[in-house]
Tab-separated table of C-alpha atoms in Angstrom:
chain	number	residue	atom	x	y	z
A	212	UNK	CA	70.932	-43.568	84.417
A	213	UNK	CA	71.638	-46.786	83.305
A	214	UNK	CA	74.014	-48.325	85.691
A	215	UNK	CA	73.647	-46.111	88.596
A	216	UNK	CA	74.079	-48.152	91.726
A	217	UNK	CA	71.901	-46.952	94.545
A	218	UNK	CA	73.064	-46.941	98.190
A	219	UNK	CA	70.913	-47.276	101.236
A	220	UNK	CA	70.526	-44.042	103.088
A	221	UNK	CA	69.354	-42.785	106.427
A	222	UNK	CA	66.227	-40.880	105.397
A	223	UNK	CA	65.116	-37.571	106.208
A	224	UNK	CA	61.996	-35.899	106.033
A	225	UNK	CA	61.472	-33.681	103.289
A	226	UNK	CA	58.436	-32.168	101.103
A	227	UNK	CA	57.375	-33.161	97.486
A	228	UNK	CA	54.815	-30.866	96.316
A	229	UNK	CA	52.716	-32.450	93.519
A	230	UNK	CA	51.464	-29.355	90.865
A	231	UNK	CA	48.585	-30.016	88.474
A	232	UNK	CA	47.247	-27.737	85.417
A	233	UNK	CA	49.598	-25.556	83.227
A	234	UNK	CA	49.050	-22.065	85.730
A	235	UNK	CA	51.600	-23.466	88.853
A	236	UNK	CA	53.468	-25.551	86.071
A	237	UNK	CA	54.323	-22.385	84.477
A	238	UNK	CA	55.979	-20.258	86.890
A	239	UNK	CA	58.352	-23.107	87.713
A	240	UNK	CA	59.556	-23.951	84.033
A	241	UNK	CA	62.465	-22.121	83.885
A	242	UNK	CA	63.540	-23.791	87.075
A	243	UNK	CA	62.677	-27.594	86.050
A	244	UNK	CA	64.347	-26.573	82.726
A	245	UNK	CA	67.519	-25.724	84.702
A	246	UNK	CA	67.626	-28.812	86.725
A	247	UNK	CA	66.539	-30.825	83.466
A	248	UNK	CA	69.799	-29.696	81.672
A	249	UNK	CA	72.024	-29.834	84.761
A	250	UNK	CA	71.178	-33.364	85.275
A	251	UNK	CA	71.612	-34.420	81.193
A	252	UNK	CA	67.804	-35.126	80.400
A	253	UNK	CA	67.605	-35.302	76.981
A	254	UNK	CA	65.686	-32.225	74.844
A	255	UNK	CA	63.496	-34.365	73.730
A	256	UNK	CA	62.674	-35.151	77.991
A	257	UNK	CA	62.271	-31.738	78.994
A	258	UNK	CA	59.472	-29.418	79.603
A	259	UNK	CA	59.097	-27.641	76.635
A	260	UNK	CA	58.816	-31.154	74.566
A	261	UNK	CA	56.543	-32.670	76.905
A	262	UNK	CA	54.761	-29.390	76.857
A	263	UNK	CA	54.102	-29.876	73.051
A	264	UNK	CA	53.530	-33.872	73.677
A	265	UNK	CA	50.423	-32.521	75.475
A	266	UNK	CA	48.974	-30.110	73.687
A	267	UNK	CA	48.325	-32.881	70.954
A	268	UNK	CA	46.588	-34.863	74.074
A	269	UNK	CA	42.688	-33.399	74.514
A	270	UNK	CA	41.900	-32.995	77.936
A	271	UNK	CA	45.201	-34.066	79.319
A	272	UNK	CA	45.889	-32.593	83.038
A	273	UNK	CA	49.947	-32.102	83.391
A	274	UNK	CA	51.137	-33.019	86.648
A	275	UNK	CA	54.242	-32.195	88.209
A	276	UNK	CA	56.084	-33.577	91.201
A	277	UNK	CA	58.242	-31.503	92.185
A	278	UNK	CA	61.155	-31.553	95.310
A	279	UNK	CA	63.263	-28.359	96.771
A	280	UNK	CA	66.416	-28.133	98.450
A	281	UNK	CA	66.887	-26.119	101.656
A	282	UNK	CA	67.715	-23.284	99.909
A	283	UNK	CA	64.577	-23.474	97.810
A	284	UNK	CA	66.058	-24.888	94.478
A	285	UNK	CA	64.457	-27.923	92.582
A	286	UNK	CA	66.501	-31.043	93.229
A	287	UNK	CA	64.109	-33.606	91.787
A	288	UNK	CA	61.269	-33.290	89.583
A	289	UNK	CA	59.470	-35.358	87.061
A	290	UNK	CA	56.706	-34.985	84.450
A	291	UNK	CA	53.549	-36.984	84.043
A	292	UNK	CA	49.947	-36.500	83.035
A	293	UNK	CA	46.455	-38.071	83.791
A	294	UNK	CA	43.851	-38.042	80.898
A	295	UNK	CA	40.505	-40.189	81.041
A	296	UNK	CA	39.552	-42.487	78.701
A	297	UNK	CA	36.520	-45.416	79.297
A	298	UNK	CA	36.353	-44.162	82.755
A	299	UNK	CA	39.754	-45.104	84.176
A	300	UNK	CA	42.209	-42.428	84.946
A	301	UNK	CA	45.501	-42.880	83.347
A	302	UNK	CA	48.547	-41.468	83.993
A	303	UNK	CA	50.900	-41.501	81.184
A	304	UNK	CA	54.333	-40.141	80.262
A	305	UNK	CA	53.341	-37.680	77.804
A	306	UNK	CA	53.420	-39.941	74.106
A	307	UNK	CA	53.039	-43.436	75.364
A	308	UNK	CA	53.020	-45.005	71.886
A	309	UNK	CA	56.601	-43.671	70.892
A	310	UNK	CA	60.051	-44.323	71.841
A	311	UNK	CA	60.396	-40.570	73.540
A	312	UNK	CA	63.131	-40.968	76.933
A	313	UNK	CA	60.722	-40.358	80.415
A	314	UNK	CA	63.253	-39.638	82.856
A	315	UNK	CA	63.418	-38.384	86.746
A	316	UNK	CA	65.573	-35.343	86.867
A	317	UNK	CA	67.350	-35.065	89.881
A	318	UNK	CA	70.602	-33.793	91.553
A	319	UNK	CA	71.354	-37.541	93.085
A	320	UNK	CA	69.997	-41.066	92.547
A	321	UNK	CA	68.328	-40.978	96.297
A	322	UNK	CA	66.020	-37.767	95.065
A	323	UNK	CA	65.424	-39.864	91.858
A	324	UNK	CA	64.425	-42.553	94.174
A	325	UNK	CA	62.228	-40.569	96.476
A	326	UNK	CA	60.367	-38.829	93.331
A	327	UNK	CA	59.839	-42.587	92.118
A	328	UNK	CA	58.102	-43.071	95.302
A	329	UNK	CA	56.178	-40.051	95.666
A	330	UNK	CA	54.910	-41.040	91.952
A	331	UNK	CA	53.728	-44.754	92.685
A	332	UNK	CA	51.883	-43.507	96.071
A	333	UNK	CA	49.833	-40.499	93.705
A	334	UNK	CA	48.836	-43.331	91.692
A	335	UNK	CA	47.824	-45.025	94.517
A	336	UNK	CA	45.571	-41.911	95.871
A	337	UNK	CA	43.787	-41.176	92.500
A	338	UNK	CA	40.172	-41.182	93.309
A	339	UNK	CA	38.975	-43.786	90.698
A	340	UNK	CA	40.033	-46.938	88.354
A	341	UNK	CA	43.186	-46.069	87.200
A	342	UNK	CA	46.018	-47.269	84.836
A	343	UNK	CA	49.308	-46.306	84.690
A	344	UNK	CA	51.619	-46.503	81.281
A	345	UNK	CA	55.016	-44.764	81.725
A	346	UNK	CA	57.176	-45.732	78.454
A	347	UNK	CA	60.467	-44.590	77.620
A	348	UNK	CA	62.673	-44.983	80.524
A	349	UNK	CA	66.353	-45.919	80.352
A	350	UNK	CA	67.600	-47.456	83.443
A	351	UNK	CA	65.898	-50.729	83.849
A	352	UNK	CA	66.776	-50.734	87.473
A	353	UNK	CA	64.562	-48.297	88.150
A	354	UNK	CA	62.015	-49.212	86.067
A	355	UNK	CA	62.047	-52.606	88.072
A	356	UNK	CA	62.178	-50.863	91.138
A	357	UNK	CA	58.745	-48.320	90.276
A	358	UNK	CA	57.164	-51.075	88.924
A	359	UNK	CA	57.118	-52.916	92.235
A	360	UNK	CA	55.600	-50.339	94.212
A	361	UNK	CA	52.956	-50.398	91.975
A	362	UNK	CA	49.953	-52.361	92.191
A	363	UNK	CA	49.735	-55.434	89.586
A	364	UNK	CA	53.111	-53.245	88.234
A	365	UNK	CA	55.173	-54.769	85.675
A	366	UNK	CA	58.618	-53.362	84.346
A	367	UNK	CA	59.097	-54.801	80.489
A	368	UNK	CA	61.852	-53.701	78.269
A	369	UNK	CA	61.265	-52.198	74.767
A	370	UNK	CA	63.126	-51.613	71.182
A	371	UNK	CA	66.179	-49.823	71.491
A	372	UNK	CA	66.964	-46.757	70.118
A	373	UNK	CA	69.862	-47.060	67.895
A	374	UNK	CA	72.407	-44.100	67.437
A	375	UNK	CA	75.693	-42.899	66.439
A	376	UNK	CA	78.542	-42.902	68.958
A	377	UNK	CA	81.095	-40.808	66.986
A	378	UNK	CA	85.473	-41.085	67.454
A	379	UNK	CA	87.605	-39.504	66.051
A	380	UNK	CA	87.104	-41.719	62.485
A	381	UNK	CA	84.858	-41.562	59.783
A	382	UNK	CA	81.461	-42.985	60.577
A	383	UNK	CA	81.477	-46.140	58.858
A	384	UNK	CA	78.060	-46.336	56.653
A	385	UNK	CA	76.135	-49.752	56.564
A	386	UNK	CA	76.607	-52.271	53.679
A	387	UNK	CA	75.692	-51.206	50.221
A	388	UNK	CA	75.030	-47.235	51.232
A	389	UNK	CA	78.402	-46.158	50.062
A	390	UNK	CA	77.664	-48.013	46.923
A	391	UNK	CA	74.301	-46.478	46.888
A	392	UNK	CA	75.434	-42.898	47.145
A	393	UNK	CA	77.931	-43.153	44.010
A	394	UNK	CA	75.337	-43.944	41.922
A	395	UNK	CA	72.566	-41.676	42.629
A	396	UNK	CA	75.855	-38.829	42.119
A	397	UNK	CA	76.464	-40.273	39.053
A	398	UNK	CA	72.476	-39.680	37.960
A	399	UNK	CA	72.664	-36.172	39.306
A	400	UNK	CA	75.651	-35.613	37.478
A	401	UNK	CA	74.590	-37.420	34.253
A	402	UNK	CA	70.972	-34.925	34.279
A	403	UNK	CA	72.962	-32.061	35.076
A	404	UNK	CA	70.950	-31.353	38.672
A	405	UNK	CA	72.710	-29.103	40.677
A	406	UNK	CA	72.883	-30.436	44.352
A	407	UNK	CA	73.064	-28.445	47.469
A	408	UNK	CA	72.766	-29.056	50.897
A	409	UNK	CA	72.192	-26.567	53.546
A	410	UNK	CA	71.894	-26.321	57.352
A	411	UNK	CA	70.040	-23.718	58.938
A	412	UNK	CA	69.116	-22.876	62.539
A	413	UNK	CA	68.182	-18.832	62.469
A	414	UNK	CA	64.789	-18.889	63.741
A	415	UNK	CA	63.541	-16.579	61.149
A	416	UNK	CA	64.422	-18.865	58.498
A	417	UNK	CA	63.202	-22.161	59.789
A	418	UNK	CA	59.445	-20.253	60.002
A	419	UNK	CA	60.042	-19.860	56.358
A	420	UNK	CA	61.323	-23.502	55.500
A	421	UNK	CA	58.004	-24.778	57.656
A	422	UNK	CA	55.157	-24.897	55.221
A	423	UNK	CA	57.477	-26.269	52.633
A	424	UNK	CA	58.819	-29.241	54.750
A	425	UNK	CA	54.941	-29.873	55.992
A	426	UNK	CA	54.328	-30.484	52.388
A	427	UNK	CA	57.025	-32.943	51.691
A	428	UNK	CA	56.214	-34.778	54.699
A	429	UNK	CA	53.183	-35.354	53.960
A	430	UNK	CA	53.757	-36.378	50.489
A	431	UNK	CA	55.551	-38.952	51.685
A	432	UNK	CA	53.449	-40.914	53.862
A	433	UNK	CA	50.665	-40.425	51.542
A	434	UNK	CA	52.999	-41.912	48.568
A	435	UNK	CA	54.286	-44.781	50.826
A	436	UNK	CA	50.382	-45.918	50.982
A	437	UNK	CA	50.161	-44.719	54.420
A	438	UNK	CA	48.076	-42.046	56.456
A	439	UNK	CA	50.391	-39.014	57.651
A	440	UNK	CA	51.170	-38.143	61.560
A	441	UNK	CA	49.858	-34.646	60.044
A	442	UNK	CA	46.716	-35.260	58.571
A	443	UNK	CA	45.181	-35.187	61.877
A	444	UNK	CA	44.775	-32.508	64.300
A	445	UNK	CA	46.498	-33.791	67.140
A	446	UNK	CA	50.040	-34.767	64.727
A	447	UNK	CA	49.747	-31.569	63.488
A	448	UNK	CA	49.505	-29.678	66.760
A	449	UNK	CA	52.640	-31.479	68.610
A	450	UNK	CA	54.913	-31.223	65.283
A	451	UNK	CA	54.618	-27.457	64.644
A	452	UNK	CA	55.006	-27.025	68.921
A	453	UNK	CA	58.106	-28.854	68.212
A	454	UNK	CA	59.317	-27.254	65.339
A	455	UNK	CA	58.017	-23.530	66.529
A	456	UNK	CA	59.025	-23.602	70.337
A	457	UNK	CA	62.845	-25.145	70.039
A	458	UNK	CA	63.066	-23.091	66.642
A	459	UNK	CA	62.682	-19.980	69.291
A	460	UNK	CA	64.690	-21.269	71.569
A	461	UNK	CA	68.163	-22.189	69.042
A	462	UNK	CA	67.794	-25.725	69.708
A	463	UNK	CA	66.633	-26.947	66.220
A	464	UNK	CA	68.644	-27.236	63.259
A	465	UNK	CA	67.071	-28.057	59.568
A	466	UNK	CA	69.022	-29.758	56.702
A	467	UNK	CA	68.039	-29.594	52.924
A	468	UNK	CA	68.943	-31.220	50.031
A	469	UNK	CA	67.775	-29.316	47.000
A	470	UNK	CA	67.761	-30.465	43.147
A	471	UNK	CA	67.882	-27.461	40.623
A	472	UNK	CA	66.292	-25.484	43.402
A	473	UNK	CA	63.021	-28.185	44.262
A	474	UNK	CA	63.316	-29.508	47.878
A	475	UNK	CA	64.308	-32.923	47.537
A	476	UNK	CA	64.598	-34.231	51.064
A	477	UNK	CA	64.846	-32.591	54.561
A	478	UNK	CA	65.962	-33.740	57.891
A	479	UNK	CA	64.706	-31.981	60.967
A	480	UNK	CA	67.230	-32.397	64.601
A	481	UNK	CA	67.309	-31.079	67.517
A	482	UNK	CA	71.068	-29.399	68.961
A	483	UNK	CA	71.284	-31.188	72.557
A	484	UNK	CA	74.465	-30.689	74.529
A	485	UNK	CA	76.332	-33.303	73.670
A	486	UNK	CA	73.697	-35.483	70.915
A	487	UNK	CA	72.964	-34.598	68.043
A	488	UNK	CA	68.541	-35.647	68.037
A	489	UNK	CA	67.112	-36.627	64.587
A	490	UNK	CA	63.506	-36.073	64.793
A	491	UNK	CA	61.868	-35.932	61.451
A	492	UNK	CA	63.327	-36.692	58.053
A	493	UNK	CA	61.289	-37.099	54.738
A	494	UNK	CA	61.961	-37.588	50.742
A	495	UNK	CA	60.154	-35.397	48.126
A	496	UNK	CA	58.901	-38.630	46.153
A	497	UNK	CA	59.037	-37.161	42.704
A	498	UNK	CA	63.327	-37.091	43.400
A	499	UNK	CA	63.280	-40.463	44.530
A	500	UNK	CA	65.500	-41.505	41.344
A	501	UNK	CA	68.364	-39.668	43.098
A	502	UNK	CA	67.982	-41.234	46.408
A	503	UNK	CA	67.993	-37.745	48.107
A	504	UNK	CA	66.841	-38.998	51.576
A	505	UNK	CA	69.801	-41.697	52.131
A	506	UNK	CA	72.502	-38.589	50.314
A	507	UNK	CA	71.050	-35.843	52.940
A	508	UNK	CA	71.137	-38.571	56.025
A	509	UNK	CA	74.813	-39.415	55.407
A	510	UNK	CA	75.649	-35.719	54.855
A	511	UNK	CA	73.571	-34.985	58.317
A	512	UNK	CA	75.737	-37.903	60.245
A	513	UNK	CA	78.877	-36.125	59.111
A	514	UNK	CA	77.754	-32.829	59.640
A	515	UNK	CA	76.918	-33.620	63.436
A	516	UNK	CA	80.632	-35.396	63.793
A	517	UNK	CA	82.418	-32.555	62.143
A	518	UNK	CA	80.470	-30.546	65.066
A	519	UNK	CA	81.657	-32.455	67.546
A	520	UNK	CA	79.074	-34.003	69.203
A	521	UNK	CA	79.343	-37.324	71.879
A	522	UNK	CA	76.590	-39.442	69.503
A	523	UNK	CA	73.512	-38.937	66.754
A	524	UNK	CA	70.070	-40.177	68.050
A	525	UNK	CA	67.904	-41.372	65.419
A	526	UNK	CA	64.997	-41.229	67.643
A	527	UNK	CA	63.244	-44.234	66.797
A	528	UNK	CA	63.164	-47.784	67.138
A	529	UNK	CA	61.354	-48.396	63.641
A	530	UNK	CA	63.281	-50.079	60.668
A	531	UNK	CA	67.036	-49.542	62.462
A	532	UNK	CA	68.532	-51.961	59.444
A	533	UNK	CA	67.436	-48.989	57.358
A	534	UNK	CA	69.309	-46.294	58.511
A	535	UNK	CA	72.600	-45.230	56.817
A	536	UNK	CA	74.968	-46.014	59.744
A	537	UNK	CA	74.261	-47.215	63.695
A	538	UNK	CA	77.086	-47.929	66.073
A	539	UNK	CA	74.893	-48.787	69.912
A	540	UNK	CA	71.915	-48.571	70.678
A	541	UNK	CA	70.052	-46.979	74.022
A	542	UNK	CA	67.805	-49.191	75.711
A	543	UNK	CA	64.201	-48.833	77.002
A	544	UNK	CA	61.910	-49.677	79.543
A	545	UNK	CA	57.988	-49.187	80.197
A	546	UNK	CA	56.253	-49.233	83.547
A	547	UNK	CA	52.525	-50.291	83.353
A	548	UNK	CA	50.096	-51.012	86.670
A	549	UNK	CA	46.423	-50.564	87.220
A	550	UNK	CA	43.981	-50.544	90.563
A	551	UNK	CA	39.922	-50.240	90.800
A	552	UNK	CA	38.898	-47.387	92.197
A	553	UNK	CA	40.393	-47.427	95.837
A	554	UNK	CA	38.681	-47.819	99.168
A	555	UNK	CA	37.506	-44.348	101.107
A	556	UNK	CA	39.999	-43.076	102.583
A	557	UNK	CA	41.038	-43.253	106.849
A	558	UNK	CA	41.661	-40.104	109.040
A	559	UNK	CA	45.276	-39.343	108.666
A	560	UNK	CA	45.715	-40.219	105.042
A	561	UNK	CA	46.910	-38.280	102.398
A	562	UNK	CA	43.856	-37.279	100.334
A	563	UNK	CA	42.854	-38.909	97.264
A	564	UNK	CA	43.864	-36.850	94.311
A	565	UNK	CA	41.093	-35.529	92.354
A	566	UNK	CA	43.365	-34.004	89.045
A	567	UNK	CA	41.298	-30.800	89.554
A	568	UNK	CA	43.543	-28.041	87.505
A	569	UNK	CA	45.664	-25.886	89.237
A	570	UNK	CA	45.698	-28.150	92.215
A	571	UNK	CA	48.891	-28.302	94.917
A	572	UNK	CA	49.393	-31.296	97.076
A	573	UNK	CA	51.896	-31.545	99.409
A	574	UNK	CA	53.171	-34.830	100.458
A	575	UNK	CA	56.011	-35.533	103.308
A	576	UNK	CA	58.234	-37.655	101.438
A	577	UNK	CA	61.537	-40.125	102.717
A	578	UNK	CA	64.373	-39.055	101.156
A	579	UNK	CA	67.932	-40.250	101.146
């Protein structure tokens, strides 16, 4: 985490295994999800979301590296994936174009360390050209560090991601929104629209809401003049993984704003421990007279404080002098590095990793 100060170490032997294809993956994932949440990585970091972050990627290979205590429970682990593209293997972080948190789960910063390692020497073995694009980490220490075990590596930072870091006060909403919000109640008031807003997070419901929201989404983009994230097939896949698997699991919360019945604006969050996660928010653009987005986004920041939650995460880095209130920001980092395909390989090295599905390497690792 950002701040951590790491302390040299004696090291000891010990064993990362390095899993690839979704069959070994599998049987571990309540495990990693375990560690995951006992060492604060963020829902939107864990396995199911990366799981989903996949699925949208064709031909992906997940790869997990993966290292067990003496009693046999995971102490470190983190998440990556190779795909191909132009005949260079890359190994990414799961959506290397967005401003989703990568992040080593592990019991100390010395496993952290040692799964950094492990990471920049698999690199290292892949059996071709490779390139590697990690995005979305949060301690630029260790970013820095990676990045310089890495061939032609380079740490650089990125946009922040702003968010809300509630007190006991009233969230304080940015210039001109309070001002904003009397007026579109006076409108609704003056045409006699009835206004609610609701919250739901039974799973049965939020399978219901689904088609509907879809449907505003995309007549959003489409009436901002751009293409949607869902008019592909790949958008399409990851946002309904999203929506579907942490829907199941209690960990996603919808809010609505409706006008005389008509959905005028949604917001879509996922329930983390202690942050409240904004992930997708849209207007209905035939309300847009009644500003129903900015009126359901200040409802949502007071909803989560009411709750109690540490801080609201918008999630993105796009547009932050947009958003109805920000109080910090969270940084990030991204890790890029790139070889040619290596030399063949002397007796006594570890082999070159081949990404074959379902493959197990086991690699004796220095840790702390």
């Amino acid at each position: 985490m950002p701040g951590t100060r790491h302390e040299p170490a004696t090291a000891a032997p010990a064993q990362v295994k390095i899993l690839s294809g979704w069959r070994d993956l599998r049987t571990l994932e309540p495990a990693i999800e375990t560690l995951q949440r006992t060492a604060g990585t963020p829902v939107t970091a864990r396995f199911s979301w990366w799981r989903a972050a996949l699925a949208a990627e064709r031909g992906a290979v997940p790869v997990g590296l993966t290292l067990a205590g003496p009693g046999g429970a995971l102490i470190a682990v983190a998440l990556v994936a190779l795909r191909d593209r132009g005949g260079v293997r890359q190994v990414i972080s799961g959506r290397p174009d967005s401003d989703d948190v990568w992040d080593v789960a592990a019991t100390s910063p010395g496993y952290r360390r040692a799964i950094l390692a492990e990471l920049a020497g698999f690199a290292r073995r892949l059996d071709r050209s490779w390139r590697l694009v990690l995005t979305g980490l949060r301690d630029g220490e260790d970013a820095a560090w990676l990045a310089g075990q890495l061939p032609a590596g380079r740490a650089a930072p990125a946009p922040p991601v702003p968010g809300i870091a509630f007190t006991r006060d009233e969230v304080t909403l940015a210039p001109g929104i309070r001002r904003g919000l009397d007026r579109s109640g006076h409108r609704i008031g003056q045409h006699a629209l009835r206004e609610t807003i609701e919250f739901e997070r039974e799973p049965v419901r939020l399978a219901a809401l689904r088609d509907e929201i879809e449907a505003v989404h995309r007549a959003r983009d489409h009436d901002a003049g751009r293409v949607s994230d869902l008019d592909g097939t790949a958008g399409v896949v990851f946002w309904r993984s999203v929506y579907d698997v942490h829907a199941a699991r209690g960990e996603l919360e919808v809010a609505t704003l409706r006008l005389d019945g008509h959905l005028a604006a949604y917001v879509v969050a996922l329930v983390d421990t202690r942050a409240y996660r904004v992930f997708d928010g849209r207007f209905a653009p035939a309300w847009r007279h009644y500003s129903p987005g900015r009126r359901l986004e200040a409802a949502v920041v007071d909803h989560a404080r009411r709750r109690h939650f540490g801080s609201l995460d918008w999630m993105s880095s796009i547009a932050p002098e947009k958003l109805v209130a920000s109080t910090w920001a969270e940084p990030r980092w991204s890790v890029t590095a790139a070889a040619e395909a290596p030399p063949a390989f002397t007796a006594g090295s570890p082999p070159a990793f081949t990404a074959a599905g379902g493959s197990v390497l086991t690699i004796a690792a220095a840790v702390p």
